[in-house]
Amino acid sequence: MIAERLAAVRQEIATAAQAAGRDPATITLVGVSKLQTATAAAAAVAAGLPDLGENYAQELRDKARLVMGARWHFVGPLQRNKVKYVVGVAQLVHSLDCISLAEEIARRAATQGIVQRCLLQVNVAAEPQKSGCWANELPALVERCRALPALELVGLMCIPPASDAEGARPHFRALAELARAHALPELSMGMSGDFAVAIAEGATIVRIGTAIFGERRIKP
Ligand SMILES: Cc1ncc(COP(=O)(O)O)c(C=O)c1O
């Protein structure tokens, strides 16, 4: 089941990339295994999907011990006291959104002797309940992140407001503009319902959960 859904998603990614005149190989598919069992995550890896994303720090820690061969992404809101579960386990943290978190990530990474790759999450529609920095905070945050030697800032991420895919387009476009303005190459945007639009607007990473794994099974 996962293998068939994965093949269908890959086909849609290829179609969207070709329509935008882009090489599908430049788009990384992250399967969001949040609240899916370790067995389901392992099945995705076995079906050829090594990049897996998790939203909860302890769930990442636990699944990373059980599922071999995955490249982990952390895509959920991150509290400073949970950074220890994520640094060095996730090859990319998508949800950095303030300087105190950046400093804690860099501190933990330095202790491990590694450089932690990160994306800054932008609250593109300025929704009060959502994580992510405000767009006007971005220049200062980028500058401060770039001053931390154990943190490598490689791009931006967003979760646009719930709407149809076309409703997300202006937010994806705005994020792409911000990334260009700051010379940041990676753009993590697009989920099950809107990844084709995100690819048209320049996504280099799409984060897809339910279209690959079906409904989430574990109760949070
Ligand atoms: C940050 C983030 N990205 C991507 C996804 C995947 O969403 P979907 O299941 O709609 O593909 C989720 C799911 O909760 C998420 O929290």
PDB file of C-alpha atoms and ligand atoms in Angstrom:
ATOM      1  CA  MET A   1       0.000   0.000   0.000  1.00  0.00           C
ATOM      2  CA  ILE A   2       2.722   2.497   0.993  1.00  0.00           C
ATOM      3  CA  ALA A   3       4.788   1.526  -2.052  1.00  0.00           C
ATOM      4  CA  GLU A   4       1.854   2.200  -4.419  1.00  0.00           C
ATOM      5  CA  ARG A   5       0.981   5.530  -2.806  1.00  0.00           C
ATOM      6  CA  LEU A   6       4.648   6.528  -2.878  1.00  0.00           C
ATOM      7  CA  ALA A   7       4.888   5.711  -6.586  1.00  0.00           C
ATOM      8  CA  ALA A   8       1.780   7.824  -7.270  1.00  0.00           C
ATOM      9  CA  VAL A   9       3.190  10.782  -5.288  1.00  0.00           C
ATOM     10  CA  ARG A  10       6.543  10.535  -7.079  1.00  0.00           C
ATOM     11  CA  GLN A  11       4.696  10.553 -10.401  1.00  0.00           C
ATOM     12  CA  GLU A  12       2.781  13.705  -9.397  1.00  0.00           C
ATOM     13  CA  ILE A  13       6.014  15.354  -8.298  1.00  0.00           C
ATOM     14  CA  ALA A  14       7.594  14.538 -11.666  1.00  0.00           C
ATOM     15  CA  THR A  15       4.560  15.891 -13.546  1.00  0.00           C
ATOM     16  CA  ALA A  16       4.525  19.118 -11.506  1.00  0.00           C
ATOM     17  CA  ALA A  17       8.278  19.572 -11.941  1.00  0.00           C
ATOM     18  CA  GLN A  18       8.119  19.033 -15.691  1.00  0.00           C
ATOM     19  CA  ALA A  19       5.204  21.472 -16.012  1.00  0.00           C
ATOM     20  CA  ALA A  20       7.373  24.060 -14.253  1.00  0.00           C
ATOM     21  CA  GLY A  21      10.402  23.267 -16.443  1.00  0.00           C
ATOM     22  CA  ARG A  22      12.251  21.823 -13.455  1.00  0.00           C
ATOM     23  CA  ASP A  23      14.253  18.624 -13.001  1.00  0.00           C
ATOM     24  CA  PRO A  24      12.318  16.346 -10.573  1.00  0.00           C
ATOM     25  CA  ALA A  25      15.660  15.189  -9.159  1.00  0.00           C
ATOM     26  CA  THR A  26      16.096  18.659  -7.604  1.00  0.00           C
ATOM     27  CA  ILE A  27      13.064  18.093  -5.353  1.00  0.00           C
ATOM     28  CA  THR A  28      13.475  16.087  -2.135  1.00  0.00           C
ATOM     29  CA  LEU A  29      10.437  14.171  -0.985  1.00  0.00           C
ATOM     30  CA  VAL A  30      10.158  13.972   2.802  1.00  0.00           C
ATOM     31  CA  GLY A  31       7.574  11.436   3.992  1.00  0.00           C
ATOM     32  CA  VAL A  32       5.988  12.816   7.156  1.00  0.00           C
ATOM     33  CA  SER A  33       5.768   9.742   9.403  1.00  0.00           C
ATOM     34  CA  LYS A  34       4.433  11.771  12.367  1.00  0.00           C
ATOM     35  CA  LEU A  35       2.000   9.616  14.373  1.00  0.00           C
ATOM     36  CA  GLN A  36       2.629   6.639  12.075  1.00  0.00           C
ATOM     37  CA  THR A  37       4.058   3.428  13.488  1.00  0.00           C
ATOM     38  CA  ALA A  38       7.749   2.581  13.212  1.00  0.00           C
ATOM     39  CA  THR A  39       6.654  -0.359  11.025  1.00  0.00           C
ATOM     40  CA  ALA A  40       5.011   2.048   8.563  1.00  0.00           C
ATOM     41  CA  ALA A  41       8.100   4.285   8.592  1.00  0.00           C
ATOM     42  CA  ALA A  42      10.346   1.255   7.954  1.00  0.00           C
ATOM     43  CA  ALA A  43       8.065   0.182   5.086  1.00  0.00           C
ATOM     44  CA  ALA A  44       8.537   3.606   3.492  1.00  0.00           C
ATOM     45  CA  VAL A  45      12.332   3.313   3.757  1.00  0.00           C
ATOM     46  CA  ALA A  46      12.148  -0.189   2.259  1.00  0.00           C
ATOM     47  CA  ALA A  47      10.016   1.196  -0.591  1.00  0.00           C
ATOM     48  CA  GLY A  48      12.775   3.713  -1.413  1.00  0.00           C
ATOM     49  CA  LEU A  49      11.845   6.743   0.691  1.00  0.00           C
ATOM     50  CA  PRO A  50      14.841   7.451   2.952  1.00  0.00           C
ATOM     51  CA  ASP A  51      13.833  10.991   3.977  1.00  0.00           C
ATOM     52  CA  LEU A  52      11.312  10.907   6.827  1.00  0.00           C
ATOM     53  CA  GLY A  53       9.918  13.830   8.838  1.00  0.00           C
ATOM     54  CA  GLU A  54       8.740  13.896  12.434  1.00  0.00           C
ATOM     55  CA  ASN A  55       6.861  16.586  14.404  1.00  0.00           C
ATOM     56  CA  TYR A  56       7.473  15.498  17.989  1.00  0.00           C
ATOM     57  CA  ALA A  57      10.963  15.389  19.441  1.00  0.00           C
ATOM     58  CA  GLN A  58      10.521  12.233  21.531  1.00  0.00           C
ATOM     59  CA  GLU A  59       8.789  10.449  18.680  1.00  0.00           C
ATOM     60  CA  LEU A  60      11.789  11.281  16.500  1.00  0.00           C
ATOM     61  CA  ARG A  61      14.187   9.983  19.140  1.00  0.00           C
ATOM     62  CA  ASP A  62      12.236   6.734  19.542  1.00  0.00           C
ATOM     63  CA  LYS A  63      11.651   6.080  15.848  1.00  0.00           C
ATOM     64  CA  ALA A  64      15.251   6.851  14.936  1.00  0.00           C
ATOM     65  CA  ARG A  65      16.283   3.962  17.189  1.00  0.00           C
ATOM     66  CA  LEU A  66      13.837   1.564  15.540  1.00  0.00           C
ATOM     67  CA  VAL A  67      13.971   2.484  11.860  1.00  0.00           C
ATOM     68  CA  MET A  68      17.292   1.902  10.143  1.00  0.00           C
ATOM     69  CA  GLY A  69      18.436   3.615   6.980  1.00  0.00           C
ATOM     70  CA  ALA A  70      16.289   6.751   7.293  1.00  0.00           C
ATOM     71  CA  ARG A  71      17.455  10.360   6.937  1.00  0.00           C
ATOM     72  CA  TRP A  72      15.447  12.221   9.531  1.00  0.00           C
ATOM     73  CA  HIS A  73      13.899  15.677   9.262  1.00  0.00           C
ATOM     74  CA  PHE A  74      12.405  17.523  12.188  1.00  0.00           C
ATOM     75  CA  VAL A  75       9.380  19.522  11.008  1.00  0.00           C
ATOM     76  CA  GLY A  76       7.371  20.296  14.173  1.00  0.00           C
ATOM     77  CA  PRO A  77       7.467  23.131  16.697  1.00  0.00           C
ATOM     78  CA  LEU A  78      10.570  22.730  18.851  1.00  0.00           C
ATOM     79  CA  GLN A  79      10.997  23.747  22.472  1.00  0.00           C
ATOM     80  CA  ARG A  80      14.462  24.444  23.787  1.00  0.00           C
ATOM     81  CA  ASN A  81      14.290  21.647  26.364  1.00  0.00           C
ATOM     82  CA  LYS A  82      13.615  19.121  23.540  1.00  0.00           C
ATOM     83  CA  VAL A  83      16.524  20.183  21.350  1.00  0.00           C
ATOM     84  CA  LYS A  84      18.633  17.391  22.860  1.00  0.00           C
ATOM     85  CA  TYR A  85      16.420  14.780  21.155  1.00  0.00           C
ATOM     86  CA  VAL A  86      16.795  16.367  17.736  1.00  0.00           C
ATOM     87  CA  VAL A  87      20.331  17.703  17.238  1.00  0.00           C
ATOM     88  CA  GLY A  88      22.539  15.139  15.542  1.00  0.00           C
ATOM     89  CA  VAL A  89      19.541  12.865  14.887  1.00  0.00           C
ATOM     90  CA  ALA A  90      17.772  15.039  12.319  1.00  0.00           C
ATOM     91  CA  GLN A  91      19.905  15.836   9.294  1.00  0.00           C
ATOM     92  CA  LEU A  92      17.717  18.909   8.781  1.00  0.00           C
ATOM     93  CA  VAL A  93      15.650  20.919  11.289  1.00  0.00           C
ATOM     94  CA  HIS A  94      12.860  22.701   9.343  1.00  0.00           C
ATOM     95  CA  SER A  95      11.267  24.612  12.204  1.00  0.00           C
ATOM     96  CA  LEU A  96      13.833  26.993  13.647  1.00  0.00           C
ATOM     97  CA  ASP A  97      12.015  30.237  14.428  1.00  0.00           C
ATOM     98  CA  CYS A  98      13.819  32.295  17.055  1.00  0.00           C
ATOM     99  CA  ILE A  99      17.329  33.162  18.141  1.00  0.00           C
ATOM    100  CA  SER A 100      17.171  31.446  21.532  1.00  0.00           C
ATOM    101  CA  LEU A 101      16.337  28.170  19.772  1.00  0.00           C
ATOM    102  CA  ALA A 102      19.126  28.724  17.246  1.00  0.00           C
ATOM    103  CA  GLU A 103      21.597  29.294  20.073  1.00  0.00           C
ATOM    104  CA  GLU A 104      20.510  26.146  21.897  1.00  0.00           C
ATOM    105  CA  ILE A 105      20.750  24.070  18.697  1.00  0.00           C
ATOM    106  CA  ALA A 106      24.213  25.474  18.003  1.00  0.00           C
ATOM    107  CA  ARG A 107      25.322  24.850  21.588  1.00  0.00           C
ATOM    108  CA  ARG A 108      24.221  21.198  21.471  1.00  0.00           C
ATOM    109  CA  ALA A 109      25.712  20.704  18.010  1.00  0.00           C
ATOM    110  CA  ALA A 110      29.041  22.160  19.127  1.00  0.00           C
ATOM    111  CA  THR A 111      29.153  19.745  22.082  1.00  0.00           C
ATOM    112  CA  GLN A 112      28.659  16.858  19.641  1.00  0.00           C
ATOM    113  CA  GLY A 113      31.295  18.283  17.280  1.00  0.00           C
ATOM    114  CA  ILE A 114      28.797  18.576  14.418  1.00  0.00           C
ATOM    115  CA  VAL A 115      27.196  21.328  12.352  1.00  0.00           C
ATOM    116  CA  GLN A 116      23.387  21.172  12.464  1.00  0.00           C
ATOM    117  CA  ARG A 117      21.657  22.061   9.182  1.00  0.00           C
ATOM    118  CA  CYS A 118      18.509  24.168   9.681  1.00  0.00           C
ATOM    119  CA  LEU A 119      15.731  26.010   7.891  1.00  0.00           C
ATOM    120  CA  LEU A 120      13.998  29.055   9.307  1.00  0.00           C
ATOM    121  CA  GLN A 121      10.229  28.637   9.498  1.00  0.00           C
ATOM    122  CA  VAL A 122       8.341  31.765   8.468  1.00  0.00           C
ATOM    123  CA  ASN A 123       4.772  32.453   9.607  1.00  0.00           C
ATOM    124  CA  VAL A 124       3.896  33.662   6.116  1.00  0.00           C
ATOM    125  CA  ALA A 125       0.313  34.750   6.828  1.00  0.00           C
ATOM    126  CA  ALA A 126       1.107  36.186  10.275  1.00  0.00           C
ATOM    127  CA  GLU A 127      -1.318  33.780  11.981  1.00  0.00           C
ATOM    128  CA  PRO A 128      -1.181  34.400  15.747  1.00  0.00           C
ATOM    129  CA  GLN A 129      -1.508  30.715  16.773  1.00  0.00           C
ATOM    130  CA  LYS A 130       1.152  29.421  14.371  1.00  0.00           C
ATOM    131  CA  SER A 131       4.854  28.914  14.918  1.00  0.00           C
ATOM    132  CA  GLY A 132       7.395  30.534  12.673  1.00  0.00           C
ATOM    133  CA  CYS A 133       9.097  33.901  12.763  1.00  0.00           C
ATOM    134  CA  TRP A 134       7.474  36.990  11.291  1.00  0.00           C
ATOM    135  CA  ALA A 135       8.716  37.959   7.857  1.00  0.00           C
ATOM    136  CA  ASN A 136      10.018  41.285   9.199  1.00  0.00           C
ATOM    137  CA  GLU A 137      12.146  39.450  11.791  1.00  0.00           C
ATOM    138  CA  LEU A 138      13.850  37.398   9.125  1.00  0.00           C
ATOM    139  CA  PRO A 139      16.816  39.651   8.190  1.00  0.00           C
ATOM    140  CA  ALA A 140      18.051  39.877  11.783  1.00  0.00           C
ATOM    141  CA  LEU A 141      17.467  36.175  12.406  1.00  0.00           C
ATOM    142  CA  VAL A 142      19.321  35.145   9.261  1.00  0.00           C
ATOM    143  CA  GLU A 143      22.257  37.314  10.254  1.00  0.00           C
ATOM    144  CA  ARG A 144      22.415  35.906  13.768  1.00  0.00           C
ATOM    145  CA  CYS A 145      22.092  32.304  12.598  1.00  0.00           C
ATOM    146  CA  ARG A 146      24.914  32.849  10.116  1.00  0.00           C
ATOM    147  CA  ALA A 147      27.118  33.955  12.997  1.00  0.00           C
ATOM    148  CA  LEU A 148      26.727  30.584  14.754  1.00  0.00           C
ATOM    149  CA  PRO A 149      29.492  28.249  13.521  1.00  0.00           C
ATOM    150  CA  ALA A 150      27.760  25.014  14.620  1.00  0.00           C
ATOM    151  CA  LEU A 151      24.552  25.886  12.753  1.00  0.00           C
ATOM    152  CA  GLU A 152      24.260  25.943   8.970  1.00  0.00           C
ATOM    153  CA  LEU A 153      21.271  27.890   7.716  1.00  0.00           C
ATOM    154  CA  VAL A 154      20.297  26.497   4.300  1.00  0.00           C
ATOM    155  CA  GLY A 155      16.770  27.713   3.614  1.00  0.00           C
ATOM    156  CA  LEU A 156      13.221  28.580   4.622  1.00  0.00           C
ATOM    157  CA  MET A 157      10.084  26.620   5.463  1.00  0.00           C
ATOM    158  CA  CYS A 158       6.403  27.539   5.718  1.00  0.00           C
ATOM    159  CA  ILE A 159       3.008  26.029   6.500  1.00  0.00           C
ATOM    160  CA  PRO A 160       0.467  28.281   4.808  1.00  0.00           C
ATOM    161  CA  PRO A 161      -3.027  28.784   6.280  1.00  0.00           C
ATOM    162  CA  ALA A 162      -5.478  25.945   5.649  1.00  0.00           C
ATOM    163  CA  SER A 163      -7.097  26.572   2.257  1.00  0.00           C
ATOM    164  CA  ASP A 164      -7.197  25.030  -1.165  1.00  0.00           C
ATOM    165  CA  ALA A 165      -3.945  24.681  -3.075  1.00  0.00           C
ATOM    166  CA  GLU A 166      -4.456  27.886  -5.062  1.00  0.00           C
ATOM    167  CA  GLY A 167      -4.970  29.768  -1.806  1.00  0.00           C
ATOM    168  CA  ALA A 168      -1.493  28.651  -0.726  1.00  0.00           C
ATOM    169  CA  ARG A 169       0.188  29.909  -3.901  1.00  0.00           C
ATOM    170  CA  PRO A 170       0.775  33.548  -2.830  1.00  0.00           C
ATOM    171  CA  HIS A 171       2.330  32.328   0.429  1.00  0.00           C
ATOM    172  CA  PHE A 172       4.648  29.929  -1.397  1.00  0.00           C
ATOM    173  CA  ARG A 173       5.583  32.730  -3.771  1.00  0.00           C
ATOM    174  CA  ALA A 174       6.306  35.093  -0.885  1.00  0.00           C
ATOM    175  CA  LEU A 175       8.525  32.495   0.803  1.00  0.00           C
ATOM    176  CA  ALA A 176      10.432  31.933  -2.441  1.00  0.00           C
ATOM    177  CA  GLU A 177      10.999  35.702  -2.695  1.00  0.00           C
ATOM    178  CA  LEU A 178      12.328  35.851   0.868  1.00  0.00           C
ATOM    179  CA  ALA A 179      14.666  32.921   0.221  1.00  0.00           C
ATOM    180  CA  ARG A 180      16.002  34.596  -2.908  1.00  0.00           C
ATOM    181  CA  ALA A 181      16.499  37.885  -1.065  1.00  0.00           C
ATOM    182  CA  HIS A 182      18.636  36.107   1.543  1.00  0.00           C
ATOM    183  CA  ALA A 183      20.475  33.802  -0.898  1.00  0.00           C
ATOM    184  CA  LEU A 184      19.068  30.720   0.820  1.00  0.00           C
ATOM    185  CA  PRO A 185      18.842  27.756  -1.590  1.00  0.00           C
ATOM    186  CA  GLU A 186      16.369  25.384   0.101  1.00  0.00           C
ATOM    187  CA  LEU A 187      12.596  25.921   0.209  1.00  0.00           C
ATOM    188  CA  SER A 188      10.575  23.435   2.287  1.00  0.00           C
ATOM    189  CA  MET A 189       6.950  23.935   1.271  1.00  0.00           C
ATOM    190  CA  GLY A 190       4.058  21.826   0.061  1.00  0.00           C
ATOM    191  CA  MET A 191       2.073  19.053   1.793  1.00  0.00           C
ATOM    192  CA  SER A 192      -0.352  16.384   0.526  1.00  0.00           C
ATOM    193  CA  GLY A 193      -2.967  18.868  -0.684  1.00  0.00           C
ATOM    194  CA  ASP A 194      -0.790  21.496  -2.324  1.00  0.00           C
ATOM    195  CA  PHE A 195       2.632  20.122  -3.235  1.00  0.00           C
ATOM    196  CA  ALA A 196       2.112  20.552  -7.006  1.00  0.00           C
ATOM    197  CA  VAL A 197       1.544  24.300  -6.497  1.00  0.00           C
ATOM    198  CA  ALA A 198       4.549  24.484  -4.144  1.00  0.00           C
ATOM    199  CA  ILE A 199       6.736  22.858  -6.813  1.00  0.00           C
ATOM    200  CA  ALA A 200       5.479  25.363  -9.398  1.00  0.00           C
ATOM    201  CA  GLU A 201       6.555  28.121  -6.990  1.00  0.00           C
ATOM    202  CA  GLY A 202      10.041  26.675  -6.431  1.00  0.00           C
ATOM    203  CA  ALA A 203       9.856  24.134  -3.566  1.00  0.00           C
ATOM    204  CA  THR A 204      13.063  22.113  -3.244  1.00  0.00           C
ATOM    205  CA  ILE A 205      11.650  19.985  -0.391  1.00  0.00           C
ATOM    206  CA  VAL A 206       8.035  18.796  -0.094  1.00  0.00           C
ATOM    207  CA  ARG A 207       6.703  17.284   3.150  1.00  0.00           C
ATOM    208  CA  ILE A 208       4.017  14.721   2.474  1.00  0.00           C
ATOM    209  CA  GLY A 209       2.238  12.660   5.112  1.00  0.00           C
ATOM    210  CA  THR A 210      -1.271  11.381   4.450  1.00  0.00           C
ATOM    211  CA  ALA A 211      -0.876  10.960   0.672  1.00  0.00           C
ATOM    212  CA  ILE A 212       1.827   8.357   1.417  1.00  0.00           C
ATOM    213  CA  PHE A 213       0.912   6.876   4.795  1.00  0.00           C
ATOM    214  CA  GLY A 214      -2.866   7.394   4.955  1.00  0.00           C
ATOM    215  CA  GLU A 215      -4.509   8.685   8.115  1.00  0.00           C
ATOM    216  CA  ARG A 216      -2.258   9.136  11.148  1.00  0.00           C
ATOM    217  CA  ARG A 217      -2.674   6.153  13.473  1.00  0.00           C
ATOM    218  CA  ILE A 218      -1.060   6.935  16.814  1.00  0.00           C
ATOM    219  CA  LYS A 219      -2.975   9.191  19.209  1.00  0.00           C
ATOM    220  CA  PRO A 220      -0.811  12.220  20.052  1.00  0.00           C
TER     221      PRO A 220
HETATM  222  C1  LIG B   1       5.041  20.612   9.303  1.00  0.00           C
HETATM  223  C2  LIG B   1       4.282  19.580   8.571  1.00  0.00           C
HETATM  224  N1  LIG B   1       4.576  19.325   7.297  1.00  0.00           N
HETATM  225  C3  LIG B   1       3.922  18.391   6.591  1.00  0.00           C
HETATM  226  C4  LIG B   1       2.916  17.640   7.145  1.00  0.00           C
HETATM  227  C5  LIG B   1       2.216  16.608   6.314  1.00  0.00           C
HETATM  228  O1  LIG B   1       0.892  16.966   6.026  1.00  0.00           O
HETATM  229  P1  LIG B   1      -0.038  16.056   5.096  1.00  0.00           P
HETATM  230  O2  LIG B   1      -0.385  14.845   5.880  1.00  0.00           O
HETATM  231  O3  LIG B   1      -1.183  16.928   4.772  1.00  0.00           O
HETATM  232  O4  LIG B   1       0.767  15.713   3.893  1.00  0.00           O
HETATM  233  C6  LIG B   1       2.557  17.872   8.481  1.00  0.00           C
HETATM  234  C7  LIG B   1       1.494  17.105   9.103  1.00  0.00           C
HETATM  235  O5  LIG B   1       1.051  17.336  10.194  1.00  0.00           O
HETATM  236  C8  LIG B   1       3.259  18.869   9.195  1.00  0.00           C
HETATM  237  O6  LIG B   1       2.959  19.144  10.478  1.00  0.00           O
END
